[in-house]
Coordinates of C-alpha atoms in Angstrom, one line a residue:
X151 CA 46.7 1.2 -1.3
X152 CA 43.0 1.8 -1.4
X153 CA 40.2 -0.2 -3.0
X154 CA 39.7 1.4 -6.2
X155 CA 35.7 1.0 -7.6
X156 CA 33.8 3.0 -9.9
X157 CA 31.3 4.3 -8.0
X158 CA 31.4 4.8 -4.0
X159 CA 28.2 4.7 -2.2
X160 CA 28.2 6.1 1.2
X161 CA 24.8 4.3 3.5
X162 CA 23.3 1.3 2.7
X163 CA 19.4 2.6 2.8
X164 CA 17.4 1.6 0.1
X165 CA 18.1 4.5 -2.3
X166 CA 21.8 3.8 -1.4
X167 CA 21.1 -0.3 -2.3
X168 CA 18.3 0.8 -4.9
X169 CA 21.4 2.7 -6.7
X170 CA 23.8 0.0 -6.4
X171 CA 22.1 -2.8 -7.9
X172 CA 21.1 -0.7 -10.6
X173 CA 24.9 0.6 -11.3
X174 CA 25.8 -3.1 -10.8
X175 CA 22.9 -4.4 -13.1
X176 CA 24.6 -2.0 -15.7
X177 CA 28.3 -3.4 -15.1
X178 CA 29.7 -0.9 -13.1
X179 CA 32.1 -2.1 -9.7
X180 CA 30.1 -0.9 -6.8
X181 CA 31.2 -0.7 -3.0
X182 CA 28.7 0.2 -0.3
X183 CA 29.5 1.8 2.8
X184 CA 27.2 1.8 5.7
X185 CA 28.3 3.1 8.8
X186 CA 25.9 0.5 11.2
X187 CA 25.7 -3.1 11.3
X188 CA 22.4 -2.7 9.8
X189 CA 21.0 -2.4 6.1
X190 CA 17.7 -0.5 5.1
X191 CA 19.0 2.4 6.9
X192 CA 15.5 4.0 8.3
X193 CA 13.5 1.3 6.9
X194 CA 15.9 -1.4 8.5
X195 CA 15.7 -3.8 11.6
X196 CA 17.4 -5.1 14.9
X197 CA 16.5 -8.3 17.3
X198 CA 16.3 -8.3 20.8
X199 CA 15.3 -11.3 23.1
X200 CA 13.5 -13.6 20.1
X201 CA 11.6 -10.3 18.3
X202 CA 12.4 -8.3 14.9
X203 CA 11.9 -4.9 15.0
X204 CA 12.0 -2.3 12.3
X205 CA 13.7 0.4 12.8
X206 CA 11.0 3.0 11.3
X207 CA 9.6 2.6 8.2
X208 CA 6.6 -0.4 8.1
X209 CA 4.2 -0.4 5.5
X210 CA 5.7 -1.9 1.8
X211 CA 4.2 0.1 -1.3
X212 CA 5.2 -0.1 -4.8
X213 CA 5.2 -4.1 -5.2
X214 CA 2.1 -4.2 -6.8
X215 CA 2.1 -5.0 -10.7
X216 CA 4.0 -1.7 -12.2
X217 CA 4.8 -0.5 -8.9
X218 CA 8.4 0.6 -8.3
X219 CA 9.6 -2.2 -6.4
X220 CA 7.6 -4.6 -8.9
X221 CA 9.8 -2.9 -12.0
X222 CA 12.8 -2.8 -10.0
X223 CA 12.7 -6.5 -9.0
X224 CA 11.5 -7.6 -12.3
X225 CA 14.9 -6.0 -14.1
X226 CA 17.0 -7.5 -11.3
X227 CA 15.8 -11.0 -12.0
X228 CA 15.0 -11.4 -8.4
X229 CA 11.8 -12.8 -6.9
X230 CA 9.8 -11.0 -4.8
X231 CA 9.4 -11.6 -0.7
X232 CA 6.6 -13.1 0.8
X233 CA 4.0 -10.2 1.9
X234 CA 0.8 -10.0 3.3
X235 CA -1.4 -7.1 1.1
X236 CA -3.6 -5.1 2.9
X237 CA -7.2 -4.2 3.0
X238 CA -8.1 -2.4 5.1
X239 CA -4.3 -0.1 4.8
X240 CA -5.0 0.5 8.5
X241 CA -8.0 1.5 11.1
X242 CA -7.7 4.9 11.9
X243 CA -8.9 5.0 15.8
X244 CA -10.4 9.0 16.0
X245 CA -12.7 9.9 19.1
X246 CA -15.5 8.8 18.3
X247 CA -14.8 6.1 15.4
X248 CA -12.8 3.7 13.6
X249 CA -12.6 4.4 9.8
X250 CA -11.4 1.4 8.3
X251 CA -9.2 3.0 5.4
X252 CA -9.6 0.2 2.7
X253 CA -7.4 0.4 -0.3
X254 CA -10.4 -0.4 -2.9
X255 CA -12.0 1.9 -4.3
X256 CA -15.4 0.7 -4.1
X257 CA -14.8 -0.3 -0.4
X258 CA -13.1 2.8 0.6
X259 CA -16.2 5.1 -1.4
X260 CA -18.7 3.0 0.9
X261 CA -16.5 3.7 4.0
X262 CA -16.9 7.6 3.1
X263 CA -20.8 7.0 2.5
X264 CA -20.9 5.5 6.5
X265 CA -18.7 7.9 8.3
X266 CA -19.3 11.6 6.3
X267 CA -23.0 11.0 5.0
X268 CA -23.7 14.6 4.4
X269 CA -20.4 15.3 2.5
X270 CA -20.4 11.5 0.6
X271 CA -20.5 12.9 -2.2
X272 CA -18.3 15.6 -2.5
X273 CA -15.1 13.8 -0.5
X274 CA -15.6 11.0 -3.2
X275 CA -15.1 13.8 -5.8
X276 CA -12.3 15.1 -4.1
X277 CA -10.5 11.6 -3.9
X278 CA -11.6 11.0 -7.7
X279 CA -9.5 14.0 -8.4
X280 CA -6.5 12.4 -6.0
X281 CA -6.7 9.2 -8.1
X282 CA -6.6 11.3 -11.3
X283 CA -3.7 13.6 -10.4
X284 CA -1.3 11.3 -8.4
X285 CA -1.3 9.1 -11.4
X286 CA -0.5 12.3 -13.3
X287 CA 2.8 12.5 -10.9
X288 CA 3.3 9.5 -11.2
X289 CA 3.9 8.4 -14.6
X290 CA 6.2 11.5 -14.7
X291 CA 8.3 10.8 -12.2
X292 CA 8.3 7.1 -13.3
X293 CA 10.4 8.6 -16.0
X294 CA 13.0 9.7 -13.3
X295 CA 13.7 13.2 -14.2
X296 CA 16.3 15.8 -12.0
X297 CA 13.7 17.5 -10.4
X298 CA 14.3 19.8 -9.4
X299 CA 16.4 21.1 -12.6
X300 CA 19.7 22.5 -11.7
X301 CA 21.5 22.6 -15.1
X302 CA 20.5 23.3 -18.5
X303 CA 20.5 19.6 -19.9
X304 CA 18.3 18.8 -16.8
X305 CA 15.6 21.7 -18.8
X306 CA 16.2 19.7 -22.1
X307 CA 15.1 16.7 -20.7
X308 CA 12.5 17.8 -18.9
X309 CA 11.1 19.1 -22.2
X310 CA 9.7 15.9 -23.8
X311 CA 7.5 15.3 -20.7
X312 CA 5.5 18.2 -21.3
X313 CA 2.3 17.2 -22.6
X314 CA -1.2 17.9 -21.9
X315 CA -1.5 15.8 -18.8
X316 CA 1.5 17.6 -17.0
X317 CA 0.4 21.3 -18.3
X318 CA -2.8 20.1 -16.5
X319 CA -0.7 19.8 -13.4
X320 CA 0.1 23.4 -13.1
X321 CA -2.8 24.5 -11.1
X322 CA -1.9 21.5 -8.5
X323 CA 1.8 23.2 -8.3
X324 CA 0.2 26.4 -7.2
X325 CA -2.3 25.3 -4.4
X326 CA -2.6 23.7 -0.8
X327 CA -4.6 20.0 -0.4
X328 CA -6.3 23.0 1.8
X329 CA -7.3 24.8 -1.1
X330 CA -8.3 22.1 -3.2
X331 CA -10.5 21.1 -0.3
X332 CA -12.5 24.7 -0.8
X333 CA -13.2 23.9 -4.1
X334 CA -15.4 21.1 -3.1
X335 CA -16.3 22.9 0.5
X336 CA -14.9 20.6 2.3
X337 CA -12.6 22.7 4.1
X338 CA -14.9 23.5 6.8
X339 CA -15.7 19.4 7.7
X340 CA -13.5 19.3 10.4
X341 CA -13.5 15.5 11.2
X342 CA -12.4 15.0 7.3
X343 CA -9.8 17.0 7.7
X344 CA -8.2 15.6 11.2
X345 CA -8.6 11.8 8.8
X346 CA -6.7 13.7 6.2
X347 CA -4.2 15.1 8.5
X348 CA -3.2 11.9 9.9
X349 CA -2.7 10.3 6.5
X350 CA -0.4 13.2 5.1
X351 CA 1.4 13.4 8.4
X352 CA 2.4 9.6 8.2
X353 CA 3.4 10.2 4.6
X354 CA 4.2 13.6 3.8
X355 CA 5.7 14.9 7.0
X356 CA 2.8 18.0 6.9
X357 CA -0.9 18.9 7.2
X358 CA -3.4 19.3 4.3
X359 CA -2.8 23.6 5.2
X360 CA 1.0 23.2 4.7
X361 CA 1.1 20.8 2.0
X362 CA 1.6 21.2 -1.9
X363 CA -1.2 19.8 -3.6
X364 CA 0.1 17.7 -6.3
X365 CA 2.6 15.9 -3.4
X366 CA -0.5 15.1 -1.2
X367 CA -2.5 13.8 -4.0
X368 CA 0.3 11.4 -5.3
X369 CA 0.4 10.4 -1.4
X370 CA -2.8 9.9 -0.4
X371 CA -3.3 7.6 -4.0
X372 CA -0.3 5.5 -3.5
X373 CA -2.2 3.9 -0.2
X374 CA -4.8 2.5 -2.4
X375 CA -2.5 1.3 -5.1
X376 CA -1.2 -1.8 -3.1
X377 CA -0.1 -1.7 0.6
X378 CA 1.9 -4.4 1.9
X379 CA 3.3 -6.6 5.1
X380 CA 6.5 -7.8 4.0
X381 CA 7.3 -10.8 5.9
X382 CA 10.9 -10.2 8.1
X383 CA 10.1 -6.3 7.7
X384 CA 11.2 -3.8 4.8
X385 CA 14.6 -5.2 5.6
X386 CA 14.1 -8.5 3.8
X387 CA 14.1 -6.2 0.6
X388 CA 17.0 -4.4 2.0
X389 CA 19.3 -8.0 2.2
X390 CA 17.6 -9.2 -0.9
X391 CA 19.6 -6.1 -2.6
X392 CA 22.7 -6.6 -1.1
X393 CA 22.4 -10.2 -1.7
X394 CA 21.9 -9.2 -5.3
X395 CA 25.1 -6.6 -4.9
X396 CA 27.6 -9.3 -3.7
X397 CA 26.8 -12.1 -5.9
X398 CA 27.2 -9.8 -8.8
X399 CA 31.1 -9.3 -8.2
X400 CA 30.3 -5.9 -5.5
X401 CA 31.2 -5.1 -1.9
X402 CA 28.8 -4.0 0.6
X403 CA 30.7 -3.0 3.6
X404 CA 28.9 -2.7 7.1
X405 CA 30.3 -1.1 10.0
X406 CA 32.1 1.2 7.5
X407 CA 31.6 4.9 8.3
X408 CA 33.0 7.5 6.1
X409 CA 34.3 9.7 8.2
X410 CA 35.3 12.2 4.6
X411 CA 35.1 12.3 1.2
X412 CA 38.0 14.6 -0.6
X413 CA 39.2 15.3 -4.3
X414 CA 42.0 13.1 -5.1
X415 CA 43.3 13.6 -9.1
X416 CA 40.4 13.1 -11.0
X417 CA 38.3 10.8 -8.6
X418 CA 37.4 11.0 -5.0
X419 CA 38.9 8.7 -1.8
X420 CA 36.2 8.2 1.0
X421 CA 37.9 7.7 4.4
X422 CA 36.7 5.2 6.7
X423 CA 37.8 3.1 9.9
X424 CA 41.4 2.2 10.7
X425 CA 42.9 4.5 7.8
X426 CA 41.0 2.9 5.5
X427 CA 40.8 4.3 2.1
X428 CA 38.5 3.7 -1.1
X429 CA 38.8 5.3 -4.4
X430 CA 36.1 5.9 -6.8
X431 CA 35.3 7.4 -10.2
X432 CA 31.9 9.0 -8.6
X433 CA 29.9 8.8 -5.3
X434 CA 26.7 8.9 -4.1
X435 CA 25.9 9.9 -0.8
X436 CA 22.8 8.3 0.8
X437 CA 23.6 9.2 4.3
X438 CA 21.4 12.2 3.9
X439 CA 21.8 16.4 3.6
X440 CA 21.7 16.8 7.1
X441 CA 24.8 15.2 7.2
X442 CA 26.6 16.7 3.7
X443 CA 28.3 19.4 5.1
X444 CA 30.0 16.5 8.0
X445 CA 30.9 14.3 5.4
X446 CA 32.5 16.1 2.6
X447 CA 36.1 17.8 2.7
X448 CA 35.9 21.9 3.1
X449 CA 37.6 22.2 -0.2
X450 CA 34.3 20.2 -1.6
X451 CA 32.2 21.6 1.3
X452 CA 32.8 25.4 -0.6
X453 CA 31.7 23.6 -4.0
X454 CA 27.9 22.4 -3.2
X455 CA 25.6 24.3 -4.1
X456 CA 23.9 23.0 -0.5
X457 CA 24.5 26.0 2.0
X458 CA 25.3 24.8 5.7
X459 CA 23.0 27.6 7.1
X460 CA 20.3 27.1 5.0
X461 CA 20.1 23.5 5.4
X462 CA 20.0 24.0 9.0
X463 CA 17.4 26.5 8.9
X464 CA 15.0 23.8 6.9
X465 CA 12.2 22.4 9.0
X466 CA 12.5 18.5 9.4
X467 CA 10.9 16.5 12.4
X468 CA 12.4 13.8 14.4
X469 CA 10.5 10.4 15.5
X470 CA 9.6 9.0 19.0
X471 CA 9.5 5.6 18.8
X472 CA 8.4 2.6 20.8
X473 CA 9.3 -1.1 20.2
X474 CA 7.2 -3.7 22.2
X475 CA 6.3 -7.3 21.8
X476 CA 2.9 -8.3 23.1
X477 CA 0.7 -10.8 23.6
X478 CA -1.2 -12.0 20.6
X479 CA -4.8 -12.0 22.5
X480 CA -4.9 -8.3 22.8
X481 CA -5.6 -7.9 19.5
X482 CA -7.7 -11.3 18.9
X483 CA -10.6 -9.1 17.5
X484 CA -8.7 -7.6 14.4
X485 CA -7.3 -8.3 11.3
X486 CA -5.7 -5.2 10.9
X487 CA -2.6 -5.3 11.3
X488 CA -1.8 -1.3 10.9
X489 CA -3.6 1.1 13.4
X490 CA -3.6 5.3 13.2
X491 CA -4.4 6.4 16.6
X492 CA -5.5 9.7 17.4
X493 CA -5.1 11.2 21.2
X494 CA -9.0 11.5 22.1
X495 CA -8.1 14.3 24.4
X496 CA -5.9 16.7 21.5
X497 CA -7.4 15.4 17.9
X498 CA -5.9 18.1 15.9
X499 CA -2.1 17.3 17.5
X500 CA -0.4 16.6 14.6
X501 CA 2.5 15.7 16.5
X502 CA 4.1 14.6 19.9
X503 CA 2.1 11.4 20.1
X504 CA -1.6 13.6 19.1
X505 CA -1.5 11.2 16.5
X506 CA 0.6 8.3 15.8
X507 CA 0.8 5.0 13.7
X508 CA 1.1 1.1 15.7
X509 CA 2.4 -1.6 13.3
X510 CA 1.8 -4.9 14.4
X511 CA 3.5 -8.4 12.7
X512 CA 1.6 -10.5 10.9
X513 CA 1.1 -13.6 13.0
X514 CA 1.8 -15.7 10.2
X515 CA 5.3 -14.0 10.2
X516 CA 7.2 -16.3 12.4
X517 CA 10.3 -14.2 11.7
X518 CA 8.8 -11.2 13.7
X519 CA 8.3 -12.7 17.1
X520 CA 8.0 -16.0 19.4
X521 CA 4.9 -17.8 19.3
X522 CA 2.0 -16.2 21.1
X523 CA 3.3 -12.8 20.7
X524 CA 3.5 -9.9 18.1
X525 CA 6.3 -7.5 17.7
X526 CA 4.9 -4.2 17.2
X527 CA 6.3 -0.7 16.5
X528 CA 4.8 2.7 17.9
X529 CA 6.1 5.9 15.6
X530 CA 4.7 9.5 16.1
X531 CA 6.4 12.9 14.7
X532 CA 8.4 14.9 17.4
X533 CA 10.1 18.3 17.4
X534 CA 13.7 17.3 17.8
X535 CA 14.9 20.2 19.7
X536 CA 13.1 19.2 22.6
X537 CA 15.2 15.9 22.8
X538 CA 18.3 18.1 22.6
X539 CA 17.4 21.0 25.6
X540 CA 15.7 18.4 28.0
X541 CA 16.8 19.3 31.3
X542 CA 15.3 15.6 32.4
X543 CA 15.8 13.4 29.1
X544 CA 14.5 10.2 30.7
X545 CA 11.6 11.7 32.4
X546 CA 10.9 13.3 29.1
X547 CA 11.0 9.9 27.4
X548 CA 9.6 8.2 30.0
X549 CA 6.3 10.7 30.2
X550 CA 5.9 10.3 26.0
X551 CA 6.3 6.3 25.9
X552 CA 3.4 6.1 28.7
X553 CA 1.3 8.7 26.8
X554 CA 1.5 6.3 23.4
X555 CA 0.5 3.4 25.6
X556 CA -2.4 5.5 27.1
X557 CA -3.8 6.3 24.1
X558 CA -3.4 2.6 22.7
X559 CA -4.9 1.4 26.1
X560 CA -7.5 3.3 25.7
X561 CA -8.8 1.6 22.3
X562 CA -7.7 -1.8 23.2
X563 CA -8.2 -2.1 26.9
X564 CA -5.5 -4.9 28.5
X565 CA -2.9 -3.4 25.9
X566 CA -0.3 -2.3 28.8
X567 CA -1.2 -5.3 31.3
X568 CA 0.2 -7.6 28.0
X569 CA 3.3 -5.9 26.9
X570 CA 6.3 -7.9 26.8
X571 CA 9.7 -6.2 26.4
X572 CA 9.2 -2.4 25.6
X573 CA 12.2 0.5 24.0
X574 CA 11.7 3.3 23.7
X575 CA 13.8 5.4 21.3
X576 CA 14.3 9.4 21.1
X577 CA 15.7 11.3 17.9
X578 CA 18.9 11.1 20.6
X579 CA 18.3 7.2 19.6
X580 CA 18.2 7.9 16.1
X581 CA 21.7 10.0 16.6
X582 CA 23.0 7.2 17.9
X583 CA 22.3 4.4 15.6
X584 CA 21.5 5.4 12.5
X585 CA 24.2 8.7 12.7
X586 CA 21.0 11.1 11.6
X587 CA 22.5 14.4 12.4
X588 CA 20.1 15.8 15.5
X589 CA 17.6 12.6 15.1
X590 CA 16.0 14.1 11.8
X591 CA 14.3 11.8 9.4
X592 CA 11.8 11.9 7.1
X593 CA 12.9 14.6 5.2
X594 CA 11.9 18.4 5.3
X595 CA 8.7 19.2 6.1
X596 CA 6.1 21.0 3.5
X597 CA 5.9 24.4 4.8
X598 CA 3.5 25.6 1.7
X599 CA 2.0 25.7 -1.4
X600 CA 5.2 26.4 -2.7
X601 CA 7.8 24.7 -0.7
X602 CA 8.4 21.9 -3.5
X603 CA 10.7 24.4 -5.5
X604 CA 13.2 24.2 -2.7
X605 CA 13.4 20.5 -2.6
X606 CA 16.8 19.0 -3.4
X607 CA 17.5 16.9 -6.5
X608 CA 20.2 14.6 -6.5
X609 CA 22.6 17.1 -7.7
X610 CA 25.2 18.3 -5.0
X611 CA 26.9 21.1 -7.4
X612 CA 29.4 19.0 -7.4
X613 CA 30.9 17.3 -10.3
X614 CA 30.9 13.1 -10.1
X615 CA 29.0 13.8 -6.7
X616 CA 25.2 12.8 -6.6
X617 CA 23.2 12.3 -3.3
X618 CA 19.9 10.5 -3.0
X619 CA 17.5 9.5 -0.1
X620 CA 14.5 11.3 2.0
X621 CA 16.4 14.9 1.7
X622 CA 16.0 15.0 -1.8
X623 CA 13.2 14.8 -4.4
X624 CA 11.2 12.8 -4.4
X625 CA 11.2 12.9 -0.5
X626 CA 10.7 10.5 2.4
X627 CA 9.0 6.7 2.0
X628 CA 10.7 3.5 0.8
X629 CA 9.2 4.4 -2.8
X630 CA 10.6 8.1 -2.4
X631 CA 14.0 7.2 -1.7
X632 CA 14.1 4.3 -3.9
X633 CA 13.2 6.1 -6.5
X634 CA 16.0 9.1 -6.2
X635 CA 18.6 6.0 -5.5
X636 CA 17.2 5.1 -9.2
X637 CA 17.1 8.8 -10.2
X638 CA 21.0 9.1 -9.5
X639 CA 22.2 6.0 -10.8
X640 CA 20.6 6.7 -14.3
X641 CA 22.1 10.3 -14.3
X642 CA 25.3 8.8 -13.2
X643 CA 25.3 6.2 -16.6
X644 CA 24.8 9.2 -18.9

């Protein structure tokens, strides 16, 4: 017989355990099925020989007072983990300098004044109109609206949030960070823009040409909001929601693919290993859009309003990574425990380890690593075909992990001579252990100043079927993905 719940939850990444606890919070029986022996999906972790690594995403945002994860764990009655905040966010390592990109105002206006003298005073302009904006975004999609709307009563509720600040929006929905950079003419200071490319690369997937204004804006003013080293890596949050999950009467099932989700009477039954079946009232699936078209029956397949081809045809990048433990002296001379790096040799790469982000463990962390070393993660954007048509995959993987260590030599000289245990991972690696169809994560890429409008929402076109996670609005990050987890769950409860 199978294991009958109200709501089926197919991946176990934080919108996935953002959704359950808030479905279980409510009173609602929840079962979670994640396909790996993981939680935190993309933001989760593994241990090899003494370290913790995580498996991509690093940096905590939203814990600070108000903050997504502060609300969230305030209405869950848990306490918070132990972090580390951070100021400076991260040294960006260009050619010639190393901005420290401090998340204080005042410190970060300074940091302006030293590194772009000529132009202080209009980039500190343009970021006062970042601050002013993203908090604009913000407070409406604090209010977790379907965005995009799909059905009438998604209009109607949209409704009461128009007000002056979001009419004053608009002009933000129409333009390029590119554009908005012409109005202060700034769009010709190259070095800005290379330091603003890097920052909407690591968190919008895109450069400032490509990318929407009001989505760069809310980006670039979430950094100075509150960054934060949680101690064991974003997948202490990840098992503090599960933990919350179970010892609230619900299942969360690892090692549990669903293999399909079909109609059955007026629910749905999810099929997983060994025959086995679970029943539910609704689902939501967290494992992604790449993967809808896999998961779903053909009958439900023909229902979503999701087109296989289209999908498909949607530009999303994959992720080289590196995983390495090192020894703690190499990096003796910094605080910092976040560090941009951009190649010397090919500054406006955007990609393809041009530029790429190195997170080290805190070193008061004793969960990360052994004593005298540092675990450490290396991430840069990749085209994923390329993993896929490789004649010579290991050469190819073997040439990018030695460019990455090049260019992090070449800042902090020893850096190779005091690496430890060192894996390399491919979107092939992602395929593999995470079940990322091709490798993609992060979403789809910004491809212009109108590219929001074919974002997702967490409607599938399918009745009792939501979906959540970097594929749908709000997009990639633990704050993104958390909040369309929440997003589904409250349209869910209606």
């Amino acid at each position: 017989m199978p294991m009958k719940y109200d709501v089926c939850i197919v991946g176990a990444g934080f919108g996935g355990l953002a959704a359950a606890a808030e479905l279980t919070r409510k009173g609602m029986s929840v079962a979670v099925l994640e396909a790996s022996n993981e939680l935190g999906g993309s933001a989760g972790k593994y241990e090899r020989q003494g370290y913790r690594f995580q498996s991509g995403a690093t940096v905590g945002m939203g814990f600070e007072p108000g903050g997504v994860f502060d609300r969230l764990y305030t209405s869950l009655g848990l306490d918070k983990p132990s972090m580390t905040l951070l100021n400076p966010i991260m040294d960006i390592h260009m050619p010639d300098r190393t901005i420290h990109y401090y998340s204080k105002k005042a410190q970060w206006y300074n940091e302006i004044e030293h590194h772009f003298p000529e132009d202080a005073s209009r980039i500190q302009a343009f970021y006062d109109e970042v601050f002013r904006v993203g908090e604009m975004v913000d407070a409406m999609v604090e209010k977790l609206p379907v965005f995009p709307p799909k059905t009438l009563s998604d209009w109607i509720r949209l409704t009461p949030m128009i007000s002056r600040n979001s009419i004053q929006l608009l002009p933000y929905m129409n333009q390029t960070v590119y554009d908005r950079l012409k109005k202060y003419n700034l769009h010709q200071n190259r070095l800005f823009q290379i330091f603003l490319n890097g920052e909407l690369m690591d968190s919008v997937q895109t450069s400032v040409e490509r990318c929407p204004a009001f989505l760069g804006f809310t980006a670039l003013q979430t950094f100075h909001k509150g960054a934060f080293a949680v101690h064991g890596g974003l997948a202490s949050v990840a098992e503090q929601l599960s933990k919350y999950i179970k010892e609230s009467g619900n299942e969360v099932f690892l090692r549990h693919p669903v293999h399909v989700v079909e109609k059955k009477g007026a629910g749905y039954h999810l099929h997983s290993k060994r025959s086995k079946v679970f029943e539910s009232d609704y689902v939501i699936l967290n494992n992604s859009v790449h993967n809808l078209h896999d998961t779903l029956s053909e009958e439900l397949r023909n229902q979503s309003y999701i087109k296989p081809e289209k999908e498909k045809s949607r530009e999303a990048w994959g992720a080289f990574i590196i995983h390495a433990g090192v020894h703690e002296e190499v990096f003796n001379n910094t605080d910092v425990l976040y560090h941009q790096f951009i190649d010397p040799n090919h500054p406006d790469d955007l990609h393809d380890g041009g530029q790429f982000l190195l997170s080290l463990s805190d070193p008061s962390d004793d969960q990360m690593a052994p004593a005298g070393m540092r675990s450490l993660t290396i991430s840069t954007h990749t085209n994923v075909s390329q993993w896929w048509e490789s004649e010579d995959y290991e050469a190819a993987k073997k040439r990018m992990n030695q460019r990455l260590i090049d260019t992090v030599n070449h800042y902090f000289p020893g850096f190779e001579d005091r690496l430890d245990l060192v894996l390399p991972g491919s979107p092939v690696t992602f395929q593999k252990w995470l079940r990322r169809d091709q490798g993609k994560v992060g979403g789809y890429a910004p491809t212009g100043k109108y590219s929001w409008i074919r974002s997702y929402s967490i409607r599938t076109g399918i009745k009792g079927i939501y979906q959540c996670g970097d594929t749908v609005f709000p997009g990639a990050g633990t704050l993104g993905v958390t909040l369309s987890g929440l997003m589904a769950a409250k349209e869910l409860t209606r």
